Coordinates of C-alpha atoms in Angstrom, one line a residue:
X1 CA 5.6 26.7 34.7
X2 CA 2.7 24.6 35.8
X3 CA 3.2 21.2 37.4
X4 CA 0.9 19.7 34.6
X5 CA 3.3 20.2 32.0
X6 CA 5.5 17.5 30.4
X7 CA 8.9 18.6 29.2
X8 CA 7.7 17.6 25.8
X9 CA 5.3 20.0 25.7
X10 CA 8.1 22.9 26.8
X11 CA 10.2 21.6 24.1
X12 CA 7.5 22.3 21.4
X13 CA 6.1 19.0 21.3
X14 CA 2.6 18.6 21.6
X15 CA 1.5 15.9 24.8
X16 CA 0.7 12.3 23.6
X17 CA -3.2 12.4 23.9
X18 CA -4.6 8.7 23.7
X19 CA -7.4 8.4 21.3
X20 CA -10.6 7.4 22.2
X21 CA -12.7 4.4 21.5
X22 CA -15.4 5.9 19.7
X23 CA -12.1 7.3 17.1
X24 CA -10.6 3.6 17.3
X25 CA -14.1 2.6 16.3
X26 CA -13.9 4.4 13.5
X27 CA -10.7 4.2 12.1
X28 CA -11.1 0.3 12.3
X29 CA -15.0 0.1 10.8
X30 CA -14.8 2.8 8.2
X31 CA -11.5 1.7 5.8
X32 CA -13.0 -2.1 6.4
X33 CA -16.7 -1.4 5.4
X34 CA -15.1 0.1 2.2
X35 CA -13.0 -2.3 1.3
X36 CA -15.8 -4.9 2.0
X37 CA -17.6 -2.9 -0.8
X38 CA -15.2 -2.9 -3.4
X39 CA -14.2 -6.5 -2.8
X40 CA -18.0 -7.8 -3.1
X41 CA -18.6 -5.8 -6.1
X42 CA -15.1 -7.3 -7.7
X43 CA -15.7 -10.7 -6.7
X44 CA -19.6 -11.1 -7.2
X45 CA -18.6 -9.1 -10.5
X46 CA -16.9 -12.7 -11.4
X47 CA -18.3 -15.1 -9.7
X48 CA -22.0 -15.6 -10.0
X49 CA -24.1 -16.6 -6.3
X50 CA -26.1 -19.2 -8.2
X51 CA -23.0 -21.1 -8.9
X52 CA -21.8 -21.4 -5.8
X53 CA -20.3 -24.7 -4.3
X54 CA -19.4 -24.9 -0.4
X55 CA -18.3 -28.1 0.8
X56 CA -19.9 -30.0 -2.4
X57 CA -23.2 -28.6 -2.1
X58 CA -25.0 -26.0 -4.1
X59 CA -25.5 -23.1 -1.8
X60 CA -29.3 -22.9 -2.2
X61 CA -30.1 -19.2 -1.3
X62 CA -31.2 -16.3 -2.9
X63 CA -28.6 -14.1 -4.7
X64 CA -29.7 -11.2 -2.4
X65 CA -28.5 -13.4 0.5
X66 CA -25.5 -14.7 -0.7
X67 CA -24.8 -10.9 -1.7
X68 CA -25.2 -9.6 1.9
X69 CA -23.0 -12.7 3.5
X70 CA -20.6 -12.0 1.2
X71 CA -20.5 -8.7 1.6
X72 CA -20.4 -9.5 6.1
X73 CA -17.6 -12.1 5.5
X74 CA -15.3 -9.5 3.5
X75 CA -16.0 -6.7 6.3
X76 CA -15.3 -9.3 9.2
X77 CA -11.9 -9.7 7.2
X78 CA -11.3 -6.0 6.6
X79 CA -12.3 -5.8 10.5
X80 CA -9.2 -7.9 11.5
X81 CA -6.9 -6.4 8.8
X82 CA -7.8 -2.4 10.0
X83 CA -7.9 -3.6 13.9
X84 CA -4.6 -5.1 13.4
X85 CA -2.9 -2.7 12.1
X86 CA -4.2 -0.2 14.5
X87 CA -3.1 -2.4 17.5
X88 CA 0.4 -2.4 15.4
X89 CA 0.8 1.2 15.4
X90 CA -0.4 1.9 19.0
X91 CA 2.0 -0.9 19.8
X92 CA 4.9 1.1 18.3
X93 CA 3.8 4.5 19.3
X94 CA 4.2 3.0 23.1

């Protein structure tokens, strides 16, 4: 048997093989960017940009703009909900 082999691998087991970042990347950016579409289409689907109020002032953009930071700000939070749960499970996994 060659000294490279874990006795998980003898038993059947495949080894542990940590994922790279370029996969992480992925699994992190792609469920968030989707999300981030169907929660801008839902919320901008009730809400209209023109009527927007932060902080007691109109937001005076174009709806195209206020579409697109939307859309970043609901990504940025799928970012930290998918990047979470990956640290979560790598966590446990260890």
């Amino acid at each position: 048997m060659p000294s490279n082999m874990s006795k998980a691998s003898t038993a059947g087991e495949r080894p542990k093989k940590k994922p790279s970042w370029a996969s992480i990347l992925m699994v992190v950016l792609w469920p968030a960017f989707l999300a981030a579409c169907v929660a801008t289409g839902v919320f901008f689907s009730l809400v209209d940009p023109l009527e927007l109020v932060v902080l007691d002032a109109r937001v005076k953009m174009s709806t195209q703009g206020v579409h697109t930071i939307g859309f970043f700000a609901f990504w940025l939070l799928g970012i930290f909900s998918s990047g979470l749960t990956v640290l979560l499970v790598q966590k446990y996994h260890d």
